[in-house]
Amino acid sequence: QVQLAESGGGLVQPGGSLRLSCAASGIIFSIYDMGWYRQAPGKQRELVAVISRGGSTNYADSVKGRFTISRDNAWNTVYLQMNSLKPEDTAVYYCNVATGGRVYWGQGTQVTVSS
């Protein structure tokens, strides 16, 4: 059974930083690409960043230079380091993985950027 559990969200002031974590179980973590997505109120879920099993990364234009995705295969965990946060980064952040013809999502973690 594939399970993804995000953590690390919270309330932060503009310009601040947060690090999100996503712990995966039920998969051979090291062989899968992993993604971070976010969904703001009233908006569609959007891709934030992906990391391949080989460590290659891609980012949405809106977060390039501010966010960094990384993975630790020993701990089956993918991270999202978020710096220089802006109010428009406020959203629920989800990690995901695609395997066996399905896409799995975690429960999400709320990030609120506000003064």
Coordinates of N, CA, C and O in Angstrom, one line a residue, residues 3-113:
Q3 N 1.8 4.9 0.6 CA 1.4 6.0 1.5 C 2.5 7.2 1.4 O 3.7 6.9 1.4
L4 N 2.0 8.4 1.3 CA 2.8 9.6 1.3 C 2.3 10.5 2.5 O 1.1 10.7 2.6
A5 N 3.3 10.9 3.3 CA 2.9 11.8 4.4 C 3.8 13.0 4.4 O 5.0 13.0 4.7
E6 N 3.1 14.2 4.2 CA 3.8 15.5 4.1 C 3.8 16.1 5.5 O 2.9 15.8 6.4
S7 N 4.8 16.9 5.8 CA 4.9 17.6 7.0 C 5.8 18.8 6.8 O 6.4 19.0 5.8
G8 N 5.7 19.8 7.8 CA 6.6 20.9 7.8 C 5.9 22.2 7.4 O 6.6 23.3 7.4
G9 N 4.7 22.2 7.1 CA 4.0 23.4 6.7 C 3.8 24.3 8.0 O 4.0 23.9 9.1
G10 N 3.3 25.5 7.7 CA 3.0 26.4 8.8 C 2.8 27.8 8.4 O 2.6 28.1 7.2
L11 N 2.8 28.7 9.3 CA 2.6 30.1 9.1 C 4.0 30.8 9.1 O 4.7 30.6 10.1
V12 N 4.3 31.6 8.0 CA 5.6 32.2 8.0 C 5.4 33.6 7.4 O 4.5 33.8 6.6
Q13 N 6.2 34.5 7.8 CA 6.2 35.9 7.2 C 6.8 35.9 5.8 O 7.6 35.1 5.5
P14 N 6.4 36.9 5.0 CA 7.0 37.1 3.7 C 8.5 37.2 3.9 O 9.0 37.9 4.8
G15 N 9.2 36.6 3.0 CA 10.7 36.5 3.0 C 11.2 35.4 3.9 O 12.5 35.2 3.8
G16 N 10.4 34.7 4.6 CA 10.8 33.6 5.4 C 11.0 32.3 4.7 O 10.9 32.3 3.4
S17 N 11.4 31.3 5.4 CA 11.7 30.0 4.8 C 10.9 28.9 5.6 O 10.6 29.0 6.8
L18 N 10.7 27.8 4.9 CA 10.1 26.6 5.4 C 10.8 25.4 4.7 O 11.1 25.5 3.5
R19 N 10.9 24.3 5.3 CA 11.2 23.0 4.6 C 10.2 22.0 4.8 O 9.8 21.6 6.0
L20 N 9.6 21.5 3.7 CA 8.6 20.5 3.7 C 9.3 19.1 3.5 O 10.3 19.0 2.8
S21 N 8.7 18.1 4.2 CA 9.1 16.8 4.0 C 8.0 15.9 3.6 O 6.8 16.2 3.9
C22 N 8.3 14.9 2.8 CA 7.3 13.9 2.4 C 7.9 12.5 2.5 O 8.9 12.2 1.8
A23 N 7.4 11.7 3.5 CA 7.9 10.4 3.7 C 7.0 9.4 3.0 O 5.8 9.4 3.1
A24 N 7.7 8.5 2.2 CA 7.0 7.6 1.4 C 7.1 6.2 2.0 O 8.2 5.8 2.5
S25 N 6.1 5.3 1.8 CA 6.2 3.9 2.2 C 5.4 3.1 1.2 O 4.5 3.7 0.5
G26 N 5.7 1.8 1.1 CA 4.9 1.0 0.2 C 5.5 1.0 -1.2 O 4.9 0.3 -2.1
I27 N 6.6 1.7 -1.5 CA 7.2 1.7 -2.8 C 8.7 1.5 -2.6 O 9.3 1.8 -1.6
I28 N 9.4 1.1 -3.7 CA 10.8 1.1 -3.7 C 11.2 2.6 -4.1 O 11.3 2.9 -5.3
F29 N 11.3 3.4 -3.1 CA 11.4 4.8 -3.3 C 12.4 5.3 -4.3 O 12.2 6.2 -5.1
S30 N 13.6 4.6 -4.3 CA 14.7 5.1 -5.1 C 14.5 5.0 -6.6 O 15.2 5.7 -7.3
I31 N 13.5 4.3 -7.1 CA 13.4 4.1 -8.5 C 12.3 5.0 -9.1 O 12.0 4.9 -10.3
Y32 N 11.7 5.9 -8.3 CA 10.6 6.7 -8.7 C 11.0 8.2 -8.7 O 11.6 8.7 -7.8
D33 N 10.4 8.8 -9.8 CA 10.4 10.3 -9.8 C 9.4 10.8 -8.7 O 8.3 10.1 -8.5
M34 N 9.7 11.9 -8.1 CA 8.8 12.4 -7.0 C 8.5 13.8 -7.3 O 9.3 14.6 -7.9
G35 N 7.3 14.3 -7.0 CA 6.9 15.6 -7.3 C 6.3 16.3 -6.1 O 5.7 15.7 -5.2
W36 N 6.4 17.6 -6.1 CA 5.6 18.5 -5.2 C 4.7 19.4 -6.0 O 5.1 19.9 -7.0
Y37 N 3.4 19.4 -5.5 CA 2.4 20.2 -6.1 C 1.8 21.1 -5.1 O 2.0 20.9 -3.9
R38 N 1.0 22.1 -5.5 CA 0.4 23.0 -4.5 C -1.0 23.4 -5.1 O -1.2 23.4 -6.3
Q39 N -1.9 23.7 -4.2 CA -3.2 24.1 -4.6 C -3.7 25.2 -3.7 O -3.8 25.0 -2.4
A40 N -3.9 26.4 -4.2 CA -4.3 27.6 -3.5 C -5.9 27.6 -3.6 O -6.5 27.0 -4.5
P41 N -6.5 28.3 -2.6 CA -8.0 28.3 -2.6 C -8.5 28.9 -3.9 O -8.1 29.9 -4.4
G42 N -9.5 28.1 -4.5 CA -10.1 28.6 -5.7 C -9.3 28.4 -7.0 O -9.7 28.8 -8.1
K43 N -8.1 27.7 -6.8 CA -7.3 27.5 -8.0 C -7.0 26.0 -8.2 O -7.2 25.2 -7.3
Q44 N -6.6 25.7 -9.4 CA -6.2 24.3 -9.7 C -4.9 23.9 -9.1 O -4.0 24.8 -8.8
R45 N -4.7 22.6 -8.8 CA -3.5 22.1 -8.3 C -2.4 22.3 -9.4 O -2.7 22.1 -10.6
E46 N -1.2 22.8 -9.0 CA -0.2 23.1 -10.0 C 1.1 22.4 -9.5 O 1.4 22.3 -8.3
L47 N 1.9 22.1 -10.5 CA 3.2 21.5 -10.3 C 4.2 22.6 -9.7 O 4.2 23.7 -10.2
V48 N 4.9 22.2 -8.7 CA 5.9 23.1 -8.1 C 7.3 22.7 -8.5 O 8.1 23.4 -9.0
A49 N 7.6 21.4 -8.3 CA 8.9 20.9 -8.6 C 8.9 19.3 -8.7 O 8.0 18.7 -8.1
V50 N 9.8 18.8 -9.5 CA 9.9 17.3 -9.6 C 11.4 17.0 -9.5 O 12.3 17.8 -9.8
I51 N 11.7 15.8 -9.0 CA 13.0 15.3 -8.9 C 13.0 13.8 -9.4 O 12.1 13.0 -9.0
S52 N 13.9 13.6 -10.4 CA 13.9 12.2 -11.0 C 14.6 11.3 -10.0 O 15.3 11.6 -9.1
R53 N 14.5 10.0 -10.4 CA 15.2 9.0 -9.5 C 16.7 9.2 -9.6 O 17.4 8.8 -8.7
G54 N 17.2 9.8 -10.7 CA 18.6 10.1 -10.8 C 19.0 11.4 -10.2 O 20.2 11.8 -10.2
G55 N 18.0 12.2 -9.7 CA 18.4 13.5 -9.0 C 18.2 14.7 -9.9 O 18.4 15.8 -9.4
S56 N 17.8 14.5 -11.1 CA 17.5 15.7 -12.0 C 16.3 16.4 -11.5 O 15.3 15.8 -11.0
T57 N 16.3 17.7 -11.6 CA 15.2 18.5 -11.0 C 14.6 19.5 -12.1 O 15.3 19.9 -13.0
N58 N 13.3 19.8 -11.9 CA 12.7 20.8 -12.7 C 11.7 21.6 -11.8 O 11.2 21.0 -10.8
Y59 N 11.6 22.9 -12.1 CA 10.8 23.8 -11.2 C 9.8 24.6 -12.1 O 10.1 24.9 -13.2
A60 N 8.7 24.9 -11.4 CA 7.8 25.9 -12.0 C 8.5 27.3 -12.1 O 9.4 27.6 -11.2
D61 N 8.3 28.0 -13.1 CA 8.9 29.3 -13.2 C 8.7 30.2 -12.0 O 9.6 31.0 -11.6
S62 N 7.6 30.1 -11.4 CA 7.2 31.0 -10.2 C 8.1 30.7 -9.0 O 8.1 31.5 -8.1
V63 N 8.8 29.5 -8.9 CA 9.6 29.2 -7.7 C 11.0 29.1 -8.0 O 11.8 28.8 -7.1
K64 N 11.4 29.1 -9.3 CA 12.9 29.0 -9.6 C 13.7 30.0 -8.9 O 13.4 31.2 -8.8
G65 N 14.8 29.5 -8.3 CA 15.7 30.3 -7.6 C 15.3 30.5 -6.2 O 16.1 31.1 -5.4
R66 N 14.1 30.1 -5.8 CA 13.7 30.2 -4.4 C 13.5 28.9 -3.7 O 13.7 28.7 -2.5
F67 N 13.0 27.9 -4.4 CA 12.7 26.6 -3.9 C 13.7 25.6 -4.4 O 14.2 25.7 -5.5
T68 N 14.0 24.6 -3.6 CA 14.9 23.5 -3.9 C 14.3 22.2 -3.5 O 13.9 22.0 -2.3
I69 N 14.2 21.3 -4.5 CA 13.7 19.9 -4.2 C 14.9 19.0 -4.1 O 15.9 19.1 -4.8
S70 N 14.8 18.1 -3.1 CA 15.9 17.1 -2.9 C 15.3 15.8 -2.4 O 14.1 15.8 -2.0
R71 N 16.1 14.8 -2.4 CA 15.6 13.5 -1.9 C 16.7 12.8 -1.1 O 17.9 13.0 -1.4
D72 N 16.2 12.0 -0.2 CA 17.1 11.1 0.6 C 16.6 9.7 0.5 O 15.6 9.3 1.2
N73 N 17.2 8.9 -0.4 CA 16.7 7.5 -0.7 C 16.9 6.6 0.6 O 16.1 5.7 0.7
A74 N 17.8 6.9 1.4 CA 18.0 6.1 2.6 C 16.8 6.3 3.6 O 16.5 5.3 4.4
W75 N 16.1 7.4 3.5 CA 15.0 7.7 4.4 C 13.7 7.7 3.7 O 12.7 8.1 4.3
N76 N 13.7 7.4 2.4 CA 12.5 7.4 1.6 C 11.7 8.7 1.7 O 10.5 8.7 1.8
T77 N 12.5 9.8 1.6 CA 11.9 11.1 1.9 C 12.3 12.1 0.8 O 13.5 12.1 0.4
V78 N 11.3 12.9 0.4 CA 11.6 14.0 -0.5 C 11.3 15.3 0.2 O 10.4 15.4 1.0
Y79 N 12.2 16.3 -0.1 CA 12.1 17.6 0.6 C 11.8 18.7 -0.3 O 12.1 18.6 -1.5
L80 N 11.3 19.8 0.2 CA 11.1 21.0 -0.6 C 11.5 22.1 0.3 O 10.8 22.5 1.3
Q81 N 12.7 22.7 0.1 CA 13.2 23.8 0.8 C 12.7 25.1 0.1 O 12.9 25.3 -1.1
M82 N 12.0 25.9 0.9 CA 11.3 27.1 0.3 C 11.9 28.3 1.0 O 11.7 28.5 2.2
N83 N 12.5 29.1 0.2 CA 13.1 30.4 0.7 C 12.4 31.6 0.1 O 11.8 31.5 -1.0
S84 N 12.6 32.8 0.7 CA 12.1 34.0 0.1 C 10.6 33.8 -0.2 O 10.1 34.2 -1.3
L85 N 9.9 33.3 0.7 CA 8.5 33.0 0.5 C 7.6 34.3 0.3 O 7.9 35.3 0.9
K86 N 6.6 34.2 -0.5 CA 5.8 35.3 -0.9 C 4.3 34.9 -0.5 O 4.0 33.7 -0.5
P87 N 3.5 35.9 -0.3 CA 2.1 35.6 0.0 C 1.4 34.7 -1.1 O 0.6 33.9 -0.7
E88 N 1.8 34.8 -2.3 CA 1.3 34.0 -3.4 C 1.7 32.6 -3.3 O 1.2 31.7 -4.1
D89 N 2.6 32.2 -2.4 CA 3.0 30.8 -2.2 C 2.1 30.1 -1.3 O 2.2 28.9 -1.1
T90 N 1.1 30.9 -0.7 CA 0.2 30.3 0.2 C -0.7 29.2 -0.5 O -1.3 29.5 -1.5
A91 N -0.7 28.0 0.0 CA -1.4 26.9 -0.6 C -1.3 25.7 0.3 O -0.5 25.7 1.2
V92 N -2.0 24.6 -0.1 CA -1.7 23.3 0.5 C -0.8 22.6 -0.5 O -1.0 22.6 -1.7
Y93 N 0.3 22.1 0.1 CA 1.4 21.5 -0.7 C 1.3 20.0 -0.5 O 1.1 19.4 0.6
Y94 N 1.3 19.3 -1.7 CA 1.2 17.9 -1.8 C 2.4 17.3 -2.5 O 3.0 17.8 -3.4
C95 N 2.8 16.1 -2.0 CA 3.8 15.3 -2.8 C 3.0 14.2 -3.5 O 1.9 13.8 -3.2
N96 N 3.7 13.7 -4.6 CA 3.0 12.6 -5.4 C 4.0 11.7 -6.0 O 5.2 12.0 -6.1
V97 N 3.5 10.5 -6.3 CA 4.3 9.6 -7.1 C 3.4 8.8 -8.0 O 2.2 8.6 -7.6
A98 N 3.9 8.4 -9.1 CA 3.1 7.6 -10.1 C 3.7 6.2 -10.1 O 4.9 6.1 -10.4
T99 N 2.8 5.2 -9.9 CA 3.3 3.8 -10.0 C 2.1 2.9 -10.2 O 1.0 3.2 -9.7
G100 N 2.4 1.9 -11.0 CA 1.4 0.9 -11.2 C 0.1 1.4 -11.9 O -1.0 1.0 -11.7
G101 N 0.4 2.5 -12.7 CA -0.8 3.1 -13.5 C -1.6 4.0 -12.6 O -2.7 4.4 -13.1
R102 N -1.2 4.3 -11.4 CA -1.9 5.2 -10.6 C -1.0 6.3 -10.1 O 0.2 6.2 -10.1
V103 N -1.7 7.4 -9.7 CA -1.0 8.5 -9.1 C -1.4 8.6 -7.7 O -2.6 8.6 -7.4
Y104 N -0.5 8.6 -6.8 CA -0.8 8.7 -5.3 C -0.4 10.1 -4.8 O 0.6 10.7 -5.2
W105 N -1.2 10.5 -3.9 CA -1.0 11.8 -3.2 C -1.0 11.7 -1.7 O -1.7 10.8 -1.2
G106 N -0.3 12.6 -1.1 CA -0.4 12.6 0.4 C -1.6 13.5 0.8 O -2.4 13.9 0.0
Q107 N -1.7 13.7 2.1 CA -2.9 14.5 2.6 C -2.7 16.0 2.5 O -3.6 16.7 2.6
G108 N -1.4 16.4 2.2 CA -1.1 17.8 2.1 C -0.7 18.4 3.4 O -1.0 18.0 4.5
T109 N 0.0 19.5 3.2 CA 0.4 20.3 4.4 C 0.2 21.8 4.0 O 0.6 22.2 2.9
Q110 N -0.4 22.5 4.9 CA -0.8 23.9 4.6 C 0.4 24.8 4.8 O 1.1 24.8 5.9
V111 N 0.7 25.7 3.9 CA 1.7 26.7 4.0 C 1.0 28.1 3.8 O 0.3 28.3 2.8
T112 N 1.1 28.9 4.8 CA 0.5 30.3 4.8 C 1.6 31.3 5.0 O 2.4 31.3 5.9
V113 N 1.7 32.2 4.0 CA 2.7 33.3 4.0 C 2.0 34.6 4.2 O 1.2 35.0 3.3

